[in-house]
Amino acid sequence: MERPSLESFTARHHLDSRSLCAQIVEAREGTIAVRSAQAATDNLTRIIEATLRLANRKGFAAMTLRELARESGLSLGGLYAYIGSKDELARLIQAWVSRTLRRVMASALEGIEDSRSRLATAIEAHLLTTEALREWFFFLYMEAHHLASDERRQAVAAERNSEQIFADIIRQGQAEGHYGAMNADIAAGLVKAMLQDWYLKRHKHGERGLNVATYADTVIAATEALLAARA
Amino acid sequence: MERPSLESFTARHHLDSRSLCAQIVEAREGTIAVRSAQAATDNLTRIIEATLRLANRKGFAAMTLRELARESGLSLGGLYAYIGSKDELARLIQAWVSRTLRRVMASALEGIEDSRSRLATAIEAHLLTTEALREWFFFLYMEAHHLASDERRQAVAAERNSEQIFADIIRQGQAEGHYGAMNADIAAGLVKAMLQDWYLKRHKHGERGLNVATYADTVIAATEALLAARA
DNA sequence: GGATAGAAAACGAACGTCCGTTATACATTG
DNA sequence: CAATGTATAACGGACGTTCGTTTTCTATCC
């Protein structure tokens, strides 16, 4: 099986902050008061990267727009050319990061039929995506609970969707006789927990000198072991 | 192996909010302006339970003391008989929940020598403790990142300590020849991720009709499978 | 090609609101 | 009637947001 490097995976799926911000600018044409897409993307990227930096340090609610202005290099009033409100800024980030994960997972799995390849690919794609957009995913996880009910339901649905991908692969593998009869939904939940640990405890993994490829191998091996166990 | 029920475990280790608050009142004698330990415990329990309810819904920073007063049944000014400041309230909860986990894990493992029994006991004790004090642990996890550096270092140390317990058991099992040669620290990290998923995604597990005993069995089986795999 | 006018973008002081906290007034009880 | 606990009211400060102004860009003309 080919193992894409983090760099090639990031490039292929456009997993950098600027690419995401460019998509946001394009999708929100009309809402952003700055005409030049180039300049708007530049500034929105600085705003969002500053938001992720500050919010991941002290929490989104505790972050003030004055700090955000200072950190992003814009003025307090200037922020409002790009965002409608502070809350909208949070919704923006959340919506785009979950949509990106869905997009990349679907794209990475396309054309792969064998259930064991699909499992390994899905695990790897999840880890590489969350590694490339670490701060975005950390933000999504930590702040999703505090959204208004509409957006919150959307975030829960996205989470469920990604877990469903793993459950379906596991069911396929069971049908093909590779795995034992364990409950696929619960197994998928365990896999998801291990995957999320990667970006939630980034500091710990960094200290251990663990890189994302090694962690992917570990999680793939662990998953196959626990799926085979009850055969 | 005996499997304690949630109720008996909770009772044996005093894992209810009121017991914890009673300990806090005792430890903070002098800081709390109310003389009667009985009345002080009653009110502090209401304050802390209201805090957990509100903070887990909208985040600690977004929770206001006016809401807390309403939710706890005390007056705004009255709160300050029990807490020195809003921040101190957060520190209080965090300090006591991590100290409680450490206490219970040590107590549950006492006298158990066999590594496989220790592993199962540790997993079960972790799950039962976090189940009994779900809201407390959820609060610890979600708000620990935003603490001042001193308290934050303490929280990281507590986290590391509980992971170390699992790593030590795994190393013991490897020395006894039960498990393969996998890196014990990484394996312990995977176990911890599965354990934390229980209280972080409580809603999901509830919908699946999964109870804590069943989940404990699942995690124990999964852990033994992944530890045996590389034998 | 430098000057200039009009548009686009950025600025930051000011506003009303609500925050955490404190000081004061009231009730309860031994 | 002290003493003790609670409720009410007030305070300064900081928040998100707005808006009149200034700066920067760009196209046009001599």
XYZ file of C-alpha atoms (C1' of nucleotides) in Angstrom:
522
model
C 0.000 0.000 0.000
C 1.302 3.447 -0.851
C 1.731 5.698 2.183
C 1.436 9.366 1.277
C 3.638 11.750 3.208
C 2.022 14.501 5.224
C 3.329 17.061 2.752
C 1.965 15.367 -0.354
C -1.360 14.661 1.337
C -1.638 18.267 2.463
C -0.869 19.531 -1.013
C -3.184 17.133 -2.811
C -6.196 17.966 -0.650
C -5.383 21.660 -0.117
C -5.181 21.322 3.643
C -3.611 24.613 4.593
C -5.283 27.545 6.289
C -4.967 29.804 3.292
C -6.690 27.373 0.952
C -9.585 27.000 3.346
C -9.843 30.746 3.770
C -9.814 31.208 0.004
C -12.774 28.841 -0.216
C -14.552 30.744 2.526
C -14.012 34.054 0.745
C -15.347 32.600 -2.468
C -18.394 31.087 -0.804
C -19.172 34.251 1.111
C -18.817 36.698 -1.743
C -21.086 39.599 -0.917
C -20.869 39.150 2.837
C -17.278 40.310 2.936
C -16.924 44.018 2.363
C -13.544 43.790 0.660
C -13.689 43.395 -3.105
C -10.312 41.979 -3.993
C -10.432 38.234 -3.377
C -6.669 38.195 -2.980
C -6.550 40.820 -0.252
C -9.660 39.469 1.419
C -8.122 35.997 1.621
C -4.904 37.404 3.033
C -6.682 39.235 5.790
C -9.218 36.541 6.562
C -6.373 34.055 6.878
C -4.665 36.313 9.369
C -7.898 36.768 11.297
C -8.673 33.070 11.474
C -5.137 31.996 12.280
C -5.038 34.569 15.055
C -8.406 33.355 16.310
C -7.197 29.760 16.445
C -4.030 30.815 18.219
C -5.854 32.842 20.857
C -8.853 30.569 21.303
C -6.718 27.468 21.674
C -4.696 29.264 24.314
C -7.447 30.791 26.446
C -10.780 29.777 24.953
C -12.926 31.503 22.381
C -15.223 33.136 24.920
C -12.284 34.590 26.831
C -10.675 35.935 23.677
C -11.580 39.573 23.076
C -11.852 41.265 19.716
C -9.270 43.784 20.852
C -6.769 40.973 21.314
C -7.811 39.521 18.000
C -7.250 42.850 16.297
C -3.801 43.156 17.819
C -2.853 39.547 17.014
C -4.135 39.667 13.455
C -2.678 43.079 12.684
C -6.019 44.605 11.718
C -7.891 47.281 13.598
C -10.853 46.593 15.806
C -13.288 48.117 13.347
C -11.549 46.549 10.395
C -12.434 43.060 11.580
C -16.060 43.758 10.809
C -15.339 43.970 7.102
C -14.735 40.225 7.246
C -17.012 38.895 9.946
C -20.550 39.787 10.894
C -20.027 39.134 14.574
C -17.791 37.306 16.976
C -20.148 34.328 17.085
C -20.247 34.128 13.327
C -16.480 33.820 13.307
C -16.718 30.681 15.421
C -19.481 29.221 13.257
C -17.434 29.921 10.148
C -14.427 27.999 11.364
C -16.485 25.091 12.603
C -18.551 24.724 9.473
C -15.530 24.694 7.203
C -13.383 22.315 9.169
C -16.074 19.653 9.418
C -16.968 20.059 5.769
C -13.280 19.668 4.888
C -12.935 16.419 6.816
C -15.957 14.974 5.061
C -14.617 16.038 1.674
C -11.140 14.609 2.236
C -12.351 11.311 3.665
C -14.640 10.748 0.692
C -11.908 11.674 -1.744
C -9.253 9.494 -0.100
C -11.487 6.418 -0.039
C -12.647 6.785 -3.604
C -11.916 3.715 -5.689
C -10.639 1.577 -2.828
C -12.697 -1.588 -2.500
C -10.942 -4.009 -0.170
C -12.150 -3.504 3.388
C -8.716 -3.747 5.004
C -7.253 -1.198 2.614
C -10.254 1.014 3.240
C -9.758 0.788 6.990
C -6.073 1.670 6.803
C -6.740 4.454 4.308
C -9.533 5.935 6.388
C -7.437 5.932 9.547
C -4.519 7.478 7.742
C -6.617 10.104 5.976
C -8.251 11.109 9.241
C -4.914 11.470 10.996
C -3.235 13.355 8.158
C -6.158 15.743 7.789
C -6.320 16.541 11.476
C -2.540 16.878 11.579
C -2.497 19.348 8.697
C -5.283 21.400 10.297
C -4.517 20.698 13.929
C -5.556 24.054 15.304
C -8.799 24.012 13.342
C -9.804 20.592 14.664
C -8.811 21.419 18.196
C -11.009 24.484 17.984
C -13.886 22.470 16.566
C -13.678 19.928 19.351
C -13.323 22.373 22.222
C -15.888 24.917 21.139
C -18.548 22.814 19.406
C -20.350 22.163 22.680
C -21.118 25.836 23.120
C -22.791 26.482 19.809
C -26.417 27.410 19.362
C -28.617 24.385 18.904
C -28.819 24.596 15.118
C -25.098 24.662 14.511
C -24.562 22.204 17.280
C -26.826 19.673 15.648
C -24.844 20.141 12.465
C -21.560 19.515 14.262
C -22.916 16.386 15.931
C -24.117 15.150 12.534
C -20.674 15.677 11.024
C -19.080 13.789 13.888
C -21.561 10.955 13.479
C -20.947 10.881 9.760
C -17.241 10.339 10.141
C -17.818 7.627 12.708
C -20.298 6.009 10.356
C -17.606 5.726 7.703
C -15.575 3.550 10.018
C -18.594 1.508 11.111
C -19.494 0.768 7.495
C -15.974 -0.349 6.695
C -15.980 -2.622 9.720
C -19.319 -4.142 8.716
C -17.965 -4.721 5.230
C -14.918 -6.448 6.699
C -17.118 -8.605 8.866
C -19.209 -9.585 5.848
C -16.003 -10.487 4.028
C -14.972 -12.631 6.979
C -11.922 -10.613 8.027
C -13.219 -9.485 11.393
C -15.062 -11.019 14.304
C -18.621 -10.302 15.365
C -18.013 -7.258 17.535
C -20.575 -4.453 17.438
C -19.395 -2.268 14.558
C -20.687 1.020 15.977
C -18.895 0.561 19.262
C -15.699 -0.492 17.533
C -15.917 2.579 15.322
C -16.305 4.707 18.447
C -13.114 3.259 19.899
C -11.238 3.972 16.675
C -12.537 7.522 16.617
C -11.393 8.024 20.217
C -7.862 6.968 19.303
C -7.864 9.229 16.256
C -9.070 12.281 18.137
C -6.446 11.748 20.795
C -3.882 12.638 18.165
C -4.899 16.267 17.836
C -6.307 16.712 21.333
C -3.071 15.684 23.054
C -0.664 17.013 20.512
C 1.739 18.213 23.182
C 2.093 14.773 24.707
C 2.773 13.076 21.395
C 5.290 15.707 20.462
C 7.233 15.087 23.663
C 7.356 11.379 22.878
C 8.850 12.091 19.475
C 5.937 10.310 17.833
C 5.120 11.390 14.302
C 1.824 11.028 12.507
C 2.942 8.163 10.259
C 4.091 6.099 13.219
C 0.899 6.839 15.089
C -1.121 5.806 12.037
C 0.672 2.469 11.948
C 0.003 1.993 15.646
C -3.695 2.756 15.382
C -4.100 0.559 12.308
C -2.421 -2.351 14.080
C -4.441 -1.797 17.247
C -7.690 -1.620 15.320
C -7.021 -4.771 13.373
C -6.083 -6.563 16.577
C -9.250 -5.600 18.386
C -11.424 -6.386 15.371
C -9.830 -9.780 14.891
C -10.050 -10.677 18.561
C -13.640 -11.850 18.650
C -13.454 -13.738 15.385
C -13.090 -11.455 39.247
C -15.663 -9.568 41.261
C -17.309 -6.739 39.320
C -18.575 -3.990 41.588
C -21.752 -2.243 40.540
C -21.683 1.485 39.895
C -23.716 2.054 43.041
C -21.489 0.048 45.359
C -18.356 1.557 43.845
C -19.744 5.062 44.230
C -20.681 4.419 47.837
C -17.400 2.757 48.778
C -15.261 5.558 47.386
C -17.628 8.432 48.261
C -18.005 9.527 44.661
C -20.929 11.901 44.919
C -20.842 15.663 44.657
C -21.836 16.201 48.254
C -19.021 14.060 49.614
C -16.502 15.953 47.546
C -17.937 19.275 48.628
C -17.816 18.180 52.265
C -14.120 17.454 51.824
C -13.601 20.828 50.216
C -15.366 22.600 53.082
C -13.244 20.751 55.589
C -10.013 21.466 53.756
C -10.864 25.134 53.300
C -11.988 25.857 56.836
C -11.309 29.525 57.400
C -11.656 30.516 53.752
C -15.393 29.925 53.787
C -17.277 32.551 55.719
C -20.063 30.275 56.912
C -19.452 28.592 60.257
C -21.768 25.594 60.187
C -20.043 22.880 58.180
C -23.414 21.316 57.436
C -24.947 24.457 55.938
C -21.717 25.367 54.171
C -21.573 21.967 52.500
C -25.200 22.232 51.402
C -24.655 25.575 49.746
C -21.275 24.768 48.244
C -22.757 21.635 46.735
C -25.516 23.654 45.146
C -23.002 26.199 43.856
C -20.698 23.609 42.353
C -23.463 21.505 40.851
C -24.943 24.619 39.287
C -21.509 25.582 37.986
C -21.035 22.192 36.376
C -24.485 22.347 34.833
C -23.984 25.820 33.367
C -20.346 25.444 32.369
C -20.937 22.139 30.626
C -23.764 23.740 28.685
C -22.160 27.008 27.600
C -18.597 27.042 28.889
C -17.189 28.400 32.118
C -16.080 31.718 30.656
C -19.520 32.365 29.173
C -21.274 31.521 32.427
C -21.992 34.627 34.495
C -22.190 34.813 38.252
C -25.704 36.181 37.946
C -26.775 33.012 36.192
C -24.912 30.990 38.764
C -26.714 32.782 41.577
C -30.078 32.105 39.951
C -29.269 28.467 39.195
C -27.834 27.738 42.618
C -30.568 29.554 44.526
C -28.159 31.876 46.306
C -27.850 35.595 45.793
C -25.103 37.185 43.779
C -23.355 38.588 46.821
C -23.956 35.421 48.778
C -21.741 33.418 46.469
C -18.734 35.268 47.794
C -19.156 33.692 51.196
C -18.071 30.436 49.562
C -15.688 31.384 46.801
C -12.996 33.998 46.614
C -13.478 34.656 42.934
C -14.890 33.122 39.806
C -11.497 31.777 38.787
C -10.971 30.201 42.163
C -14.210 28.309 41.702
C -12.810 26.685 38.568
C -9.524 25.875 40.245
C -11.371 24.329 43.177
C -13.331 21.933 41.020
C -10.332 20.960 38.951
C -8.032 20.358 41.883
C -10.517 18.132 43.671
C -11.586 16.028 40.754
C -8.048 15.122 39.741
C -7.102 14.414 43.322
C -10.141 12.162 43.639
C -9.208 10.116 40.589
C -5.735 9.565 41.925
C -7.091 8.542 45.325
C -9.628 6.090 43.915
C -7.240 4.478 41.438
C -4.688 3.855 44.176
C -7.315 2.477 46.508
C -8.897 0.206 43.908
C -5.574 -1.307 42.857
C -4.359 -1.910 46.394
C -3.509 -5.534 47.054
C -3.977 -6.708 43.482
C -0.790 -8.262 42.144
C -1.537 -10.080 38.909
C -1.006 -7.782 35.950
C -4.127 -8.837 34.069
C -6.318 -8.311 37.102
C -4.654 -4.980 37.652
C -5.329 -3.927 34.087
C -9.010 -4.858 34.255
C -9.391 -3.284 37.678
C -7.710 -0.057 36.609
C -9.883 0.269 33.519
C -13.007 -0.436 35.492
C -12.090 1.916 38.323
C -11.347 4.706 35.871
C -14.663 4.246 34.093
C -16.730 3.951 37.265
C -15.105 7.012 38.802
C -15.635 9.162 35.743
C -19.180 7.841 35.424
C -20.029 8.719 39.008
C -18.554 12.209 38.598
C -19.275 12.709 34.909
C -19.902 16.424 35.050
C -16.810 17.024 37.156
C -14.556 15.192 34.719
C -16.115 16.795 31.691
C -15.476 20.159 33.284
C -11.869 19.234 34.066
C -11.220 18.156 30.509
C -12.844 21.101 28.793
C -11.550 23.866 31.020
C -8.103 22.631 32.030
C -6.490 24.154 28.942
C -7.433 27.649 30.009
C -5.912 27.605 33.466
C -3.030 29.762 34.561
C 0.302 28.060 34.027
C 0.722 26.851 37.602
C -2.597 25.064 37.830
C -2.259 23.902 34.293
C 1.020 22.198 35.036
C -0.666 20.484 37.947
C -3.493 19.233 35.759
C -1.075 17.923 33.139
C 0.849 16.143 35.884
C -2.325 14.487 37.155
C -3.203 13.367 33.648
C 0.278 11.990 33.152
C 0.120 10.217 36.481
C -3.022 8.297 35.594
C -1.571 7.349 32.236
C 1.570 6.187 33.998
C -0.486 3.774 36.069
C -1.585 2.019 32.902
C 1.901 2.075 31.406
C 3.355 0.473 34.522
C 0.759 -2.290 34.489
C 1.473 -2.963 30.833
C 5.208 -3.145 31.482
C 4.565 -5.549 34.332
C 2.440 -7.701 32.034
C 5.156 -7.667 29.409
C 7.714 -8.732 32.006
C 5.385 -11.563 33.016
C 5.122 -12.607 29.391
C 1.415 -11.875 28.938
C 1.793 -9.104 26.397
C 3.843 -8.434 23.286
C 6.620 -5.915 22.930
C 4.572 -2.850 22.057
C 5.681 0.511 23.478
C 3.947 0.668 26.854
C 3.545 4.456 26.937
C 1.845 4.566 23.581
C -0.430 1.674 24.472
C -1.357 3.411 27.709
C -2.200 6.510 25.700
C -4.579 4.540 23.512
C -6.270 3.056 26.577
C -6.631 6.501 28.130
C -8.201 7.791 24.908
C -10.840 5.072 25.018
C -11.522 5.726 28.688
C -11.926 9.462 28.242
C -14.290 8.928 25.349
C -16.761 7.531 27.866
C -17.366 10.803 29.650
C -16.600 13.116 26.769
C -19.222 11.551 24.473
C -21.730 10.609 27.099
C -24.634 11.595 24.894
C -23.643 9.216 22.126
C -23.212 6.267 24.449
C -26.526 6.961 26.081
C -28.280 6.844 22.740
C -26.729 3.475 22.010
C -28.068 2.098 25.264
C -24.539 1.272 26.355
C -23.942 1.147 30.098
C -20.669 1.571 31.909
C -20.221 -2.115 32.763
C -20.637 -3.167 29.136
C -18.256 -0.448 28.005
C -15.723 -1.592 30.592
C -15.886 -5.141 29.221
C -15.411 -3.804 25.707
C -12.403 -1.678 26.597
C -10.796 -4.485 28.601
C -11.222 -6.897 25.694
C -9.949 -4.347 23.186
C -6.930 -3.537 25.328
C -5.967 -7.165 25.829
C -6.335 -7.792 22.114
C -4.078 -4.931 21.129
C -1.523 -5.805 23.792
C -1.427 -9.442 22.769
C -1.181 -8.657 19.070
C 2.531 -7.996 18.873
C 3.510 -10.888 21.106
C 4.293 60.617 -15.905
C 3.055 63.320 -12.018
C -1.350 65.336 -10.243
C -5.758 64.557 -8.796
C -10.399 62.910 -7.803
C -13.244 59.290 -6.336
C -13.700 54.729 -4.408
C -12.220 51.199 -1.265
C -10.410 49.877 2.971
C -8.779 50.573 7.511
C -8.953 53.039 11.591
C -10.004 53.875 16.592
C -12.759 56.668 19.770
C -17.340 56.381 21.675
C -21.693 53.944 23.081
C -24.692 51.187 25.710
C -24.589 46.948 28.120
C -23.221 43.635 31.222
C -19.445 41.700 33.712
C -17.010 40.440 38.387
C -16.676 42.386 42.621
C -17.677 45.062 46.819
C -20.259 47.719 50.145
C -24.403 48.213 52.474
C -28.943 46.957 54.238
C -31.950 43.406 56.001
C -33.388 39.044 58.275
C -32.825 35.319 61.365
C -31.661 33.084 65.488
C -29.577 31.718 69.830
C -29.546 42.349 71.147
C -25.334 40.620 69.257
C -23.859 37.682 65.822
C -24.230 35.494 61.744
C -25.893 34.688 57.248
C -28.256 36.389 53.164
C -30.155 39.711 49.813
C -29.948 44.119 47.473
C -27.775 47.765 45.302
C -23.949 50.139 43.480
C -19.173 50.445 41.226
C -15.532 50.628 37.968
C -14.077 48.392 34.121
C -14.187 45.822 29.899
C -16.945 43.896 26.496
C -18.975 43.644 21.410
C -20.408 46.665 18.133
C -21.010 51.007 15.514
C -19.750 54.910 12.836
C -17.611 59.284 11.372
C -13.095 60.012 9.859
C -8.614 59.177 7.735
C -5.613 56.670 4.912
C -4.536 53.979 0.848
C -5.339 52.454 -3.607
C -6.524 53.108 -8.515
C -7.999 55.069 -12.628
C -8.149 59.256 -15.260
C -6.571 63.476 -17.195
C -3.209 67.194 -18.575
